[in-house]
Coordinates of C-alpha atoms and ligand atoms in Angstrom, one line a residue:
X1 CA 0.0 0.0 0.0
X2 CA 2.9 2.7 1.3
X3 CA 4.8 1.6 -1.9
X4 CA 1.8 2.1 -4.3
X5 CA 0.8 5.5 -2.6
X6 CA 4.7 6.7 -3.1
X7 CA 4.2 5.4 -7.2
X8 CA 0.8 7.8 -7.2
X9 CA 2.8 10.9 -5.6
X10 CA 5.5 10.6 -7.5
X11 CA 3.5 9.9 -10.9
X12 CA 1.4 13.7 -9.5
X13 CA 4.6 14.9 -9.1
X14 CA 5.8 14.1 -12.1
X15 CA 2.8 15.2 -14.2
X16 CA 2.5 18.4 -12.5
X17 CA 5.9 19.7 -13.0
X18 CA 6.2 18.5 -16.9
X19 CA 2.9 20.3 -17.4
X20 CA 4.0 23.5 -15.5
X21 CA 7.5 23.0 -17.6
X22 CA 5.7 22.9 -20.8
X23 CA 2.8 26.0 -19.9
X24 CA 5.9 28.0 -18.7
X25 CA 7.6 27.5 -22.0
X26 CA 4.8 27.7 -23.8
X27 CA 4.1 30.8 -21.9
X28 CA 7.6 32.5 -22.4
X29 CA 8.1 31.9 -26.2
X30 CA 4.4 32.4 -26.7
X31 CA 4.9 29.5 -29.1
X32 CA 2.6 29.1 -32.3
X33 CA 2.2 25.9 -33.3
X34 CA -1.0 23.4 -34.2
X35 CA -0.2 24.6 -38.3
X36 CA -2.1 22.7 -40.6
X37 CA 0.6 20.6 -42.7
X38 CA -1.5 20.1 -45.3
X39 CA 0.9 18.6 -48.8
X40 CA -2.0 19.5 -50.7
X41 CA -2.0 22.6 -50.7
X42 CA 2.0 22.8 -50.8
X43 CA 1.1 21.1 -54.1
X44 CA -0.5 24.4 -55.4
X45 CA 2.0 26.3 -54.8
X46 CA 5.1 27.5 -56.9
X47 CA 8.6 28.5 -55.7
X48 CA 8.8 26.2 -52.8
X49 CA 12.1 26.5 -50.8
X50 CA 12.3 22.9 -48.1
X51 CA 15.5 24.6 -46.3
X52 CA 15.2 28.6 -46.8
X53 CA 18.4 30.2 -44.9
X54 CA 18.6 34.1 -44.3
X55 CA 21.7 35.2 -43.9
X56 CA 25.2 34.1 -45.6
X57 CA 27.6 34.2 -42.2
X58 CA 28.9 31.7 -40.4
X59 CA 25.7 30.4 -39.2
X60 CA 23.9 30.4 -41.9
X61 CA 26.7 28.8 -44.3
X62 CA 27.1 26.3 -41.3
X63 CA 23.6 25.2 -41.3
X64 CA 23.6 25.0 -45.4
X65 CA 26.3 22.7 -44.9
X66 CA 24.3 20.4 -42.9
X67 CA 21.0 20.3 -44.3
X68 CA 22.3 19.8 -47.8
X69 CA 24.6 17.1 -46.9
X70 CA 21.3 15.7 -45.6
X71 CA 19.9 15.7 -49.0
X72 CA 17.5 18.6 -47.8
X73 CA 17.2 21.2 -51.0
X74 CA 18.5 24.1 -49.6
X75 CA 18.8 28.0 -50.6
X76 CA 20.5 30.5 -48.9
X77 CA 20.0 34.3 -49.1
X78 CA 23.2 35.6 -48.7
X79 CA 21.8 39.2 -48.1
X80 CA 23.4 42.7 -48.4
X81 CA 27.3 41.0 -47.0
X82 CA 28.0 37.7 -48.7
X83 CA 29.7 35.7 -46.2
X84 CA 29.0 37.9 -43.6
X85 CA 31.4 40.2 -41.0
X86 CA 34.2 38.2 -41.0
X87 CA 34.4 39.5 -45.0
X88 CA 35.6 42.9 -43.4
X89 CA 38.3 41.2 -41.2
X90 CA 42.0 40.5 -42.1
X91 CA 43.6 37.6 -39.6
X92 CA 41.4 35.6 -38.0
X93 CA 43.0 33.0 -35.5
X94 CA 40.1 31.5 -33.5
X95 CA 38.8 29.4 -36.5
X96 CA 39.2 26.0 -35.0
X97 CA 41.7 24.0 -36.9
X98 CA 43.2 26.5 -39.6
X99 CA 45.5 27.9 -37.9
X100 CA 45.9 31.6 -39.0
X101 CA 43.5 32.8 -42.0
X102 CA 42.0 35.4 -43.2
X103 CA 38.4 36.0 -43.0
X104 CA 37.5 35.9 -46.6
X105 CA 39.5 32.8 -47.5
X106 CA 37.5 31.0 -44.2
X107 CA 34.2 32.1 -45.6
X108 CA 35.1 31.1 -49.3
X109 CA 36.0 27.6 -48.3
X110 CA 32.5 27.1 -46.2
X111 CA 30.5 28.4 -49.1
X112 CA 32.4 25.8 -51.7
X113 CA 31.7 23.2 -48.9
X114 CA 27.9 24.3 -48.5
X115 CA 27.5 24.2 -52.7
X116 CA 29.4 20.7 -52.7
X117 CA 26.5 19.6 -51.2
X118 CA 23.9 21.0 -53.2
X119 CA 23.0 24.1 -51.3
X120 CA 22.0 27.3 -53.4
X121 CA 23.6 30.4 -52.7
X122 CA 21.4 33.6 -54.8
X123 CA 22.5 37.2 -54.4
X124 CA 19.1 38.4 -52.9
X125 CA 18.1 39.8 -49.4
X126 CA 15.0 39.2 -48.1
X127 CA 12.9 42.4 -47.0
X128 CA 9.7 40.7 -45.5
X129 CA 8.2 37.4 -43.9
X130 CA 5.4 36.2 -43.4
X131 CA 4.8 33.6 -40.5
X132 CA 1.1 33.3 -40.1
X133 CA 0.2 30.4 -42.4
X134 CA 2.5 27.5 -43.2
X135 CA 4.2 27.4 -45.7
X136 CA 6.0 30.5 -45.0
X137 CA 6.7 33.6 -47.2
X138 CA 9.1 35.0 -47.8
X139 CA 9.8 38.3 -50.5
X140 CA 12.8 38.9 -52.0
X141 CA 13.8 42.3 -52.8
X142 CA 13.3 41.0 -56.6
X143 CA 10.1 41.0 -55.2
X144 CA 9.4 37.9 -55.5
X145 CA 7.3 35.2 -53.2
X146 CA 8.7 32.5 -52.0
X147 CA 7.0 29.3 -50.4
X148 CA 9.6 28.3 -47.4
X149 CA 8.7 24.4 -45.3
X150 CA 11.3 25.5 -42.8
X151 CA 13.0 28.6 -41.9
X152 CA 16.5 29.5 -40.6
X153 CA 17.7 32.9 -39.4
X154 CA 20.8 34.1 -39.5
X155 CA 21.1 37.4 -40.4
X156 CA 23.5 38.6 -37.8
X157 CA 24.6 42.4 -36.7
X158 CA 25.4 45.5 -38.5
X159 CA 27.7 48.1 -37.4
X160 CA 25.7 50.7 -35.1
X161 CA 26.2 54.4 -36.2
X162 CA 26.6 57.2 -34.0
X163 CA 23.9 58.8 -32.4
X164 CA 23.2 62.6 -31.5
X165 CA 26.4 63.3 -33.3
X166 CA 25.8 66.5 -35.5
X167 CA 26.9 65.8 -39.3
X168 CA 27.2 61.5 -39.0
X169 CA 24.3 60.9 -41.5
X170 CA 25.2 63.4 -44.4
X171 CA 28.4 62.3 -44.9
X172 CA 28.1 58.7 -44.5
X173 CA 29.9 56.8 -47.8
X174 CA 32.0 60.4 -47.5
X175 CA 34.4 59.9 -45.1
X176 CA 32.3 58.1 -42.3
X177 CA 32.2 54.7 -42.5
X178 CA 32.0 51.3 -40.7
X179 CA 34.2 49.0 -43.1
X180 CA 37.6 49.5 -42.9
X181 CA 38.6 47.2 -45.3
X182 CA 36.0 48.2 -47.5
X183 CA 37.5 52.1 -47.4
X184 CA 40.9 51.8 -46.4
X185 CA 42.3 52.9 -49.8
X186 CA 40.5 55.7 -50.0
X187 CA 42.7 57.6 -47.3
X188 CA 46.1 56.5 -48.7
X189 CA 47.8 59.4 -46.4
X190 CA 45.3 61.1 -45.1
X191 CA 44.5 61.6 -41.3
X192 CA 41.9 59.4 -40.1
X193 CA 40.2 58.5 -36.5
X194 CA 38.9 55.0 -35.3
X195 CA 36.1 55.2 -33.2
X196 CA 35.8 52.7 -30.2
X197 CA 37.9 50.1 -27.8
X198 CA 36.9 46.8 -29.2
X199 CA 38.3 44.3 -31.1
X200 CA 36.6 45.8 -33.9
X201 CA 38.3 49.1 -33.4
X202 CA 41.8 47.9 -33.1
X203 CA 40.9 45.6 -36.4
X204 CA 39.8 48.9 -38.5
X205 CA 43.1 50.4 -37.0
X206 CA 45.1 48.1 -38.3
X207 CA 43.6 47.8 -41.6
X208 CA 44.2 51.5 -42.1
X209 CA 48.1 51.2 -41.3
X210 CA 48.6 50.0 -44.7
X211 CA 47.2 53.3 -46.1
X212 CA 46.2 56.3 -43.9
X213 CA 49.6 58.6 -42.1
X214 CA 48.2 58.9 -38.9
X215 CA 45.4 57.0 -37.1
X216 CA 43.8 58.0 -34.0
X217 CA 42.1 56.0 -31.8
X218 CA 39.1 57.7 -30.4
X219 CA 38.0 54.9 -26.9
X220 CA 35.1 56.5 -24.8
X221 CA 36.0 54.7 -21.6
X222 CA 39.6 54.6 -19.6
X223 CA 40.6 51.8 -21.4
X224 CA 40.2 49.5 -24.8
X225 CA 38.3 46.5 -24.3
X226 CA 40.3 45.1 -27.6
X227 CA 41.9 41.8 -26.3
X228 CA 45.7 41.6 -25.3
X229 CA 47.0 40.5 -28.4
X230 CA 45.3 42.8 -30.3
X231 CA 46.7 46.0 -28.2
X232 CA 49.9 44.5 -28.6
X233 CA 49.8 44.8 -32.5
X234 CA 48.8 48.3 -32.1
X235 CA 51.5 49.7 -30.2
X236 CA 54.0 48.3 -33.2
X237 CA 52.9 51.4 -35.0
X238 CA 54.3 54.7 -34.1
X239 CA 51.4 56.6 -36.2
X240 CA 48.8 55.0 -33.8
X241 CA 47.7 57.4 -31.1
X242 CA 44.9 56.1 -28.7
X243 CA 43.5 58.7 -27.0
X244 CA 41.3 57.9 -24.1
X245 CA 37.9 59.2 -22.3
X246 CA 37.2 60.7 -25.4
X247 CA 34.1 61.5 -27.5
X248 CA 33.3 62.7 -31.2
X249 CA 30.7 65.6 -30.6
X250 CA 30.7 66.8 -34.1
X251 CA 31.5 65.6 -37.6
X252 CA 32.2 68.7 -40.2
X253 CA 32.5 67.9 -43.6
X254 CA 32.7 70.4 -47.1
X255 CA 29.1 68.9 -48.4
X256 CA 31.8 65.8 -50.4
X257 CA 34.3 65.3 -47.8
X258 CA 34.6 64.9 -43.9
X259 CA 37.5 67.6 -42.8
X260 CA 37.0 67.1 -39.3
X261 CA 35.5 66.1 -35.9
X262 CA 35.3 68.4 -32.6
X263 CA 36.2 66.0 -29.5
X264 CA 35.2 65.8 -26.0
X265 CA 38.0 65.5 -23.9
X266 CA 39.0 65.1 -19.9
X267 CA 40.9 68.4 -20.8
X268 CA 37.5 70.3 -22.5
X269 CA 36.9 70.5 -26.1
X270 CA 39.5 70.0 -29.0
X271 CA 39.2 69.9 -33.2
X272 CA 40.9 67.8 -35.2
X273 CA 41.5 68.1 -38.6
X274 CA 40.8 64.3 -40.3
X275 CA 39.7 63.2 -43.2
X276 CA 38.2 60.0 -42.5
X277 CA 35.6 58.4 -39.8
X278 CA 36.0 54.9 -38.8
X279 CA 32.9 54.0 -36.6
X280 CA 33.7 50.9 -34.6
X281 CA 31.0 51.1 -32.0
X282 CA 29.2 47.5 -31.6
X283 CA 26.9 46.1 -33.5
X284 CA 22.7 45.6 -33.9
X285 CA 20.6 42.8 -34.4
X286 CA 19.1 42.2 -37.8
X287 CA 16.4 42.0 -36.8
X288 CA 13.7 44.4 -38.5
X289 CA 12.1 42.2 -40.9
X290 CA 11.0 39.8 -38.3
X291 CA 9.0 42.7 -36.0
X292 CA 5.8 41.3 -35.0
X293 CA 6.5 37.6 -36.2
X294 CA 8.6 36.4 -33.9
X295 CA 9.9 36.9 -30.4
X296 CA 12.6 38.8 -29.3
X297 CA 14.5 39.0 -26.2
X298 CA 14.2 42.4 -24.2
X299 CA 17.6 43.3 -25.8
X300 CA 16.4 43.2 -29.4
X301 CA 17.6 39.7 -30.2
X302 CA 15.9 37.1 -31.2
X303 CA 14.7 34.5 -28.3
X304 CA 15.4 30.8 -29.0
X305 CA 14.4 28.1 -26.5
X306 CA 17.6 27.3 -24.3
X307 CA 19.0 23.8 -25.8
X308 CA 17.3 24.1 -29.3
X309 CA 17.1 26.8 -32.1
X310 CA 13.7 26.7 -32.2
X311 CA 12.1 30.2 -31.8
X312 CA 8.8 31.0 -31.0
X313 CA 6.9 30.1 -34.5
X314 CA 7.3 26.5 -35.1
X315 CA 9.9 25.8 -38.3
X316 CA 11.2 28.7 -37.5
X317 CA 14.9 28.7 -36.3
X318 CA 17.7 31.2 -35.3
X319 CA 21.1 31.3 -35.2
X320 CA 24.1 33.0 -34.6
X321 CA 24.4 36.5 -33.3
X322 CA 21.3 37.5 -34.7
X323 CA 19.8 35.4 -31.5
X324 CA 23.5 35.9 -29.4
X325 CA 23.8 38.8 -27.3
X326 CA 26.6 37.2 -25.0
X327 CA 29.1 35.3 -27.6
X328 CA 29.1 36.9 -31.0
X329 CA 32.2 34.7 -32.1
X330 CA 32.5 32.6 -35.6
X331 CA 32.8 29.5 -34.3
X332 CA 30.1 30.0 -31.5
X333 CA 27.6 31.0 -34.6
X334 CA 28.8 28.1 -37.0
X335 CA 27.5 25.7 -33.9
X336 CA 24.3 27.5 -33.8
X337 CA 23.9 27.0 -37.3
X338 CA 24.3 23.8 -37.3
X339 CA 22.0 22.8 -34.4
X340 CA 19.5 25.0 -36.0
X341 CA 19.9 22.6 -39.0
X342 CA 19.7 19.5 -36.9
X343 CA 16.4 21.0 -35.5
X344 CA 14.8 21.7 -39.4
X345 CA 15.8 18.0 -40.3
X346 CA 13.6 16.7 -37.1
X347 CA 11.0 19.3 -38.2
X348 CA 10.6 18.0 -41.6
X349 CA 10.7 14.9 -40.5
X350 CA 8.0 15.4 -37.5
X351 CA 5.6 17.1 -40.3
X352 CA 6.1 13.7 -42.6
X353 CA 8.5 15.8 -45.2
X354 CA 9.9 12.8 -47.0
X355 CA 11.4 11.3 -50.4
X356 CA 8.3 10.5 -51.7
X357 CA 7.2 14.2 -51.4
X358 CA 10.1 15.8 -51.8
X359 CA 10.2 14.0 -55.4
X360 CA 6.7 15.3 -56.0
X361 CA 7.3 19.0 -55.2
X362 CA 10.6 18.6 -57.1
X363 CA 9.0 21.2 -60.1
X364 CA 8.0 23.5 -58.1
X365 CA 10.9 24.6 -56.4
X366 CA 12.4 27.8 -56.5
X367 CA 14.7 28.1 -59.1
X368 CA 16.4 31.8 -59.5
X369 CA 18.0 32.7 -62.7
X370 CA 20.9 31.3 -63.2
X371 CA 23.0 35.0 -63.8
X372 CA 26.6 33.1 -63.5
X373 CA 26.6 32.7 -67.2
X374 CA 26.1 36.3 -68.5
X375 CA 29.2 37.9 -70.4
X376 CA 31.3 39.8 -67.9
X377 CA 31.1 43.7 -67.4
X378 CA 34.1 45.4 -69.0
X379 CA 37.5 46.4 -66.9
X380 CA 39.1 50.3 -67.5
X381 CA 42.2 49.8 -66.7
X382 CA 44.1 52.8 -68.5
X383 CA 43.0 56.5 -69.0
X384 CA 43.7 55.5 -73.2
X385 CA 41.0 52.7 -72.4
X386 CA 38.7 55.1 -70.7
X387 CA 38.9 57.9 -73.5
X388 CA 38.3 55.3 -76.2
X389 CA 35.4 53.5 -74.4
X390 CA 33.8 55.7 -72.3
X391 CA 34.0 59.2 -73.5
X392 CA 33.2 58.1 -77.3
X393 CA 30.2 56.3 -76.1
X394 CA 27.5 56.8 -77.9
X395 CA 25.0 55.2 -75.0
X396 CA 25.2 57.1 -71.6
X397 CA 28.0 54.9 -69.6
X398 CA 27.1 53.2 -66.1
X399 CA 30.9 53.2 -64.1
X400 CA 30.9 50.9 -61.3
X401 CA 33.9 51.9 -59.4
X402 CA 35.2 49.3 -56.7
X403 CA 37.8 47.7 -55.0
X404 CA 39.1 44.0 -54.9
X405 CA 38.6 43.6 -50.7
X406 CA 34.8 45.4 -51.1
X407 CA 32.3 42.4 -50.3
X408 CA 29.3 44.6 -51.6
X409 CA 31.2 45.5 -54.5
X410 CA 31.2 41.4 -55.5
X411 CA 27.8 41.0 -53.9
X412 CA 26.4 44.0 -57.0
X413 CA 28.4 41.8 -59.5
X414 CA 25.5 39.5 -60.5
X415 CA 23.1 42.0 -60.4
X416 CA 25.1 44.7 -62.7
X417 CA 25.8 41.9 -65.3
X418 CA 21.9 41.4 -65.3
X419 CA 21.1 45.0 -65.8
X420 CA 23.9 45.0 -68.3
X421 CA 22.2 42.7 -70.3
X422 CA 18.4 43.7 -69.9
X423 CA 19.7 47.2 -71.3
X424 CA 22.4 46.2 -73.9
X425 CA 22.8 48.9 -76.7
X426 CA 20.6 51.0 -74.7
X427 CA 23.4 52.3 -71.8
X428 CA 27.1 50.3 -71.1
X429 CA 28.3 49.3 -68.3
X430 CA 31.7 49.5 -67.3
X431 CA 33.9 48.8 -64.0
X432 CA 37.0 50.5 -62.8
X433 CA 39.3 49.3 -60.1
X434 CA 39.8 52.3 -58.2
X435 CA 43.2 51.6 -57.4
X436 CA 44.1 50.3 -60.9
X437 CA 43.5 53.4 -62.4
X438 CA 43.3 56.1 -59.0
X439 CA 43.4 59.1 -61.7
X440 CA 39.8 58.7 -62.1
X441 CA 38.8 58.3 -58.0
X442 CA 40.1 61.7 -58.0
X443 CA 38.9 63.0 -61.2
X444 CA 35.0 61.7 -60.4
X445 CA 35.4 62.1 -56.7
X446 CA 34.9 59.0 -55.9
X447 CA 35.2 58.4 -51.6
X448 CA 33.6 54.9 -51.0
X449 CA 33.2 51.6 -53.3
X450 CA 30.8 50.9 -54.5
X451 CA 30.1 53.9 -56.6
X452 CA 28.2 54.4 -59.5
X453 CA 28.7 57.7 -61.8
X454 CA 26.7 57.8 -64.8
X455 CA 28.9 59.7 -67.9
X456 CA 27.0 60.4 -71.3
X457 CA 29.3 62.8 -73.7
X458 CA 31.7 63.2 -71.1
X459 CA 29.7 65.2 -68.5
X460 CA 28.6 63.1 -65.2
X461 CA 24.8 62.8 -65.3
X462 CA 24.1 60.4 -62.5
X463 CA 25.5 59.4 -59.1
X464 CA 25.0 56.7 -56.5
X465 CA 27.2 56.3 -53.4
X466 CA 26.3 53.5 -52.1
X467 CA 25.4 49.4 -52.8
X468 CA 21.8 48.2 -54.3
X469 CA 19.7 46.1 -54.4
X470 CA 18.8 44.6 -57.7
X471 CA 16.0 46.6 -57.9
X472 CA 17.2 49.8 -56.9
X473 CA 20.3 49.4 -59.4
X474 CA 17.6 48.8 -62.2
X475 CA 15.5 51.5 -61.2
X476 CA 18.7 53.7 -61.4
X477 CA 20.4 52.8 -64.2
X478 CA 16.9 53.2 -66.3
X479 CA 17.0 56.6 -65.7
X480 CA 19.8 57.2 -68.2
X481 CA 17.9 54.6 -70.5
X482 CA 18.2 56.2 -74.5
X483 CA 15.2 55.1 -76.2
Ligands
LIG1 C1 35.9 43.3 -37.8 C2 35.5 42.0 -37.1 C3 36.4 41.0 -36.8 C4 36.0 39.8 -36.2 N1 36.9 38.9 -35.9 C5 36.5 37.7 -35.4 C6 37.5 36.7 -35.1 O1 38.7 36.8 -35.3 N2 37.0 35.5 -34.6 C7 35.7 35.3 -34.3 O2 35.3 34.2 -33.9 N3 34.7 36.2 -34.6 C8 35.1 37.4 -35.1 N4 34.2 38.4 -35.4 C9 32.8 38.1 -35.1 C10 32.2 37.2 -36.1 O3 32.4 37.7 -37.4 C11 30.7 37.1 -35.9 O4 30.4 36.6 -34.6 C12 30.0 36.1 -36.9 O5 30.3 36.6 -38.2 C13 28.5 36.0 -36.7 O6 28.1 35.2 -37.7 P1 26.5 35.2 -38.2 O7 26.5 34.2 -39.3 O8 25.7 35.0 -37.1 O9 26.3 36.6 -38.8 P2 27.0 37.6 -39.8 O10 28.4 37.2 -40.0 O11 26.8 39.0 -39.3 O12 26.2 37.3 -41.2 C14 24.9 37.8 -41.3 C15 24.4 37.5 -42.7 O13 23.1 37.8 -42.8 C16 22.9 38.5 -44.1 N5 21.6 39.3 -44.0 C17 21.3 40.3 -43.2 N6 20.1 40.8 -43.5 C18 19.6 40.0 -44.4 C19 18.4 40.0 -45.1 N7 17.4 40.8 -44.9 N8 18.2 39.0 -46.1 C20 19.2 38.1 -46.4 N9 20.4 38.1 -45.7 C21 20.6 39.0 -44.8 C22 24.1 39.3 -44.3 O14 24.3 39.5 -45.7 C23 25.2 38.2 -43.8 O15 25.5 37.4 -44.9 C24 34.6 39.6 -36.0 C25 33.6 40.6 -36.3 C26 34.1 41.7 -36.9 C27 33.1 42.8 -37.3

């Protein structure tokens, strides 16, 4: 009897705390679940995506690995930074088991591993989602709809600007910036300032020193929060200056051009004549698109359940610093992505995703254009080139100026060879390595990469200073359209 009374106890015991385990996390995520998984209607639908992967970084490359190795069709949108922020990074020596690499070369060899699998890697961000009804949609900034089974995240962090500062937003692309080795050849000995104390900041600074003359490093607190070894490769330059409890109150610039800041010091206030910004000041969720969808923690980020991936829409999944407030480290998001693919496999699985249907939506999955094939935009590479092709145009002339280490300069590639094409004898488009041929960055003016001037009969009618999307570059470009 006592033994049978302690089984009925313990079994109350044990029901009452799974069920208040499974209300409280039910509670916290506010999880949506109970979708209706109905294959027939996926069976109406076109441009269906099993595995759809936001984000290009670590995480998201890390999960396309997995779930296309698992025979799982697979597309990632790499978004506005192909491969993600270790693309603006020089050494990195925390990748487990490469040794000493740069960031670049790390994030090429996962996406050739993620392809050798099968996974698709488009040139296309994605500007909304909708979670409400399974199968998920997604819009491309093509505008196109998507149909998505299962959905990971993995759009990581930007670089956060600076805020309250008089003259930061005008003359962004024009001397303030957040890429160093996006920009770094612009201020081939000129004065420049590195704002912040991280590792971010002593990365930017370092960049610079194969360029700029001096470099100042602008840290708000007493010290630089940059890691040991890092501070140590500072001080090998004698034109590094670190100058400490110090704040940028103003940014002046000549309407093209920064010329200087005006600094809060311990001593009062001080001006600076620079010519560059280098804003190194932490970084923000990307997390905009997903407002109202999802849920985030109070911080911004996005809340995942504490072992899993899973967030609070089911088939939903986050990873890497998009969703990590306290690590924000390669290797940290690469696990998260692939855990976040582990957890789409069992979620495919759970909702009876299996050969046999997989084979029977085989035609209508998404399949984007295949751009890789169309003929390659024309180099300049003398100022005898540029007279003979450009100024004796006859079509207005589209000049994409850029530099080899500029990520969104490779990321417009597909989408300039496409507008190319759509307008052929209509306007030419041309592209000039701006430190091929550095006589034309100064004739045009040119401050940041990429840049887009417009020249018809040798007068400039058209600007852009910064990347676009596919759209936006088609938009612009039709402007100058000869019919
Ligand atoms: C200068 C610098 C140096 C660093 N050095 C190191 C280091 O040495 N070691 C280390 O471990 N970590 C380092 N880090 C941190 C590391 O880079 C990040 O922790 C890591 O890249 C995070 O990976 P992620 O995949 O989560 O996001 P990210 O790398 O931020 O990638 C996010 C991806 O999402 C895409 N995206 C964003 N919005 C959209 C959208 N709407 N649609 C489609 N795609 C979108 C972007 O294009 C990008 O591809 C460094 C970071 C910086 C900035």
């Amino acid at each position: 009897m006592k033994v049978f009374l302690q089984f009925v106890v313990g079994l109350t015991v044990f029901l009452g705390v799974s069920f208040g385990l499974y209300r409280g996390y039910s509670f916290f995520y506010g999880k949506k679940g109970g979708n209706n998984y109905d294959w027939k209607v996926i069976q109406q639908k076109k441009n269906i995506i099993p595995v759809a992967i936001i984000g290009s970084g670590p995480a998201g490359l890390s999960a396309a690995l997995y779930t296309s190795r698992a025979h799982m069709h697979t597309v990632v949108f790499q978004g506005p930074q192909s491969g993600g922020q270790l693309m603006s990074t020089s050494e990195v020596e925390n990748w487990p088991s490469v040794g000493k690499k740069q960031g670049p070369e790390i994030m090429q060899l996962l996406k050739d591993q993620a392809q050798h699998f099968g996974a698709v890697l488009i040139n296309e961000s994605i500007k909304r989602v909708n979670f409400a009804s399974w199968p998920y949609e997604l819009i491309t900034s093509d505008d196109q709809v998507v149909h998505a089974l299962c959905v990971i995240i993995a759009t990581g962090a930007f670089p956060e600007r600076l805020k309250n500062v008089p003259g930061e937003a005008e003359p962004w692309g024009k001397g303030v910036t957040g890429c160093a080795i996006c920009d770094a050849a612009f201020f081939k000995d000129k004065d420049v300032v590195v704002v912040g104390g991280g590792d971010s900041a002593a990365e930017q600074a370092l960049q610079l020193t194969a360029y700029a003359h001096h470099i100042t490093i602008l840290v708000r607190g007493p010290k630089m929060r940059a890691s040991a070894a890092m501070q140590d490769r500072l001080k090998k330059f004698d034109y590094i200056t670190i100058k400490y409890d110090t704040m940028i109150t103003q940014i002046e610039g000549d309407g093209s051009h920064v010329t200087g800041v005006t600094l809060q010091t311990p001593h009062g206030s001080e001006h600076m004549a620079i010519d560059g910004v280098f804003l190194a000041i932490g970084h923000k969720p990307n997390t905009d698109i997903f407002k109202g969808q999802i849920a985030f923690s109070p911080t911004g980020y996005i809340a995942h359940a504490c072992r899993t991936q899973e967030t609070s829409q089911e088939g939903v999944f986050a990873a890497g610093d998009v969703s990590d407030e306290r690590y924000r480290q390669a290797a940290v998001a690469s696990g998260d992505g692939v855990k976040a693919a582990l957890d789409a496999e069992r979620f495919l699985q759970h909702i009876g995703f299996d050969e046999i249907l997989a084979k029977k939506i085989e035609r209508l999955l998404y399949d984007p254009i295949a751009i890789a094939d169309l003929p390659d935009i024309e180099p300049i590479e003398s100022l005898d080139q540029f007279k003979q092709v450009v100024l004796e145009s006859n079509v207005p002339v589209v000049i994409d100026f850029y530099t080899k280490t500029c990520s969104s300069c490779a990321q417009m590639m597909p989408y300039i060879k496409s507008t190319a094409a759509h307008m052929k004898n209509k306007l030419l488009f041309v592209k000039v390595d701006i430190e091929k041929v550095p006589e034309l960055k100064n004739r045009y003016a040119i401050t940041t990469a990429p840049y887009f001037i417009v020249v018809k009969d040798g007068l400039v009618i058209g600007r852009h200073n910064e990347a676009m999307t596919k759209r936006e570059l088609f938009d612009f470009a039709s402007r100058f359209v000869q019919e």
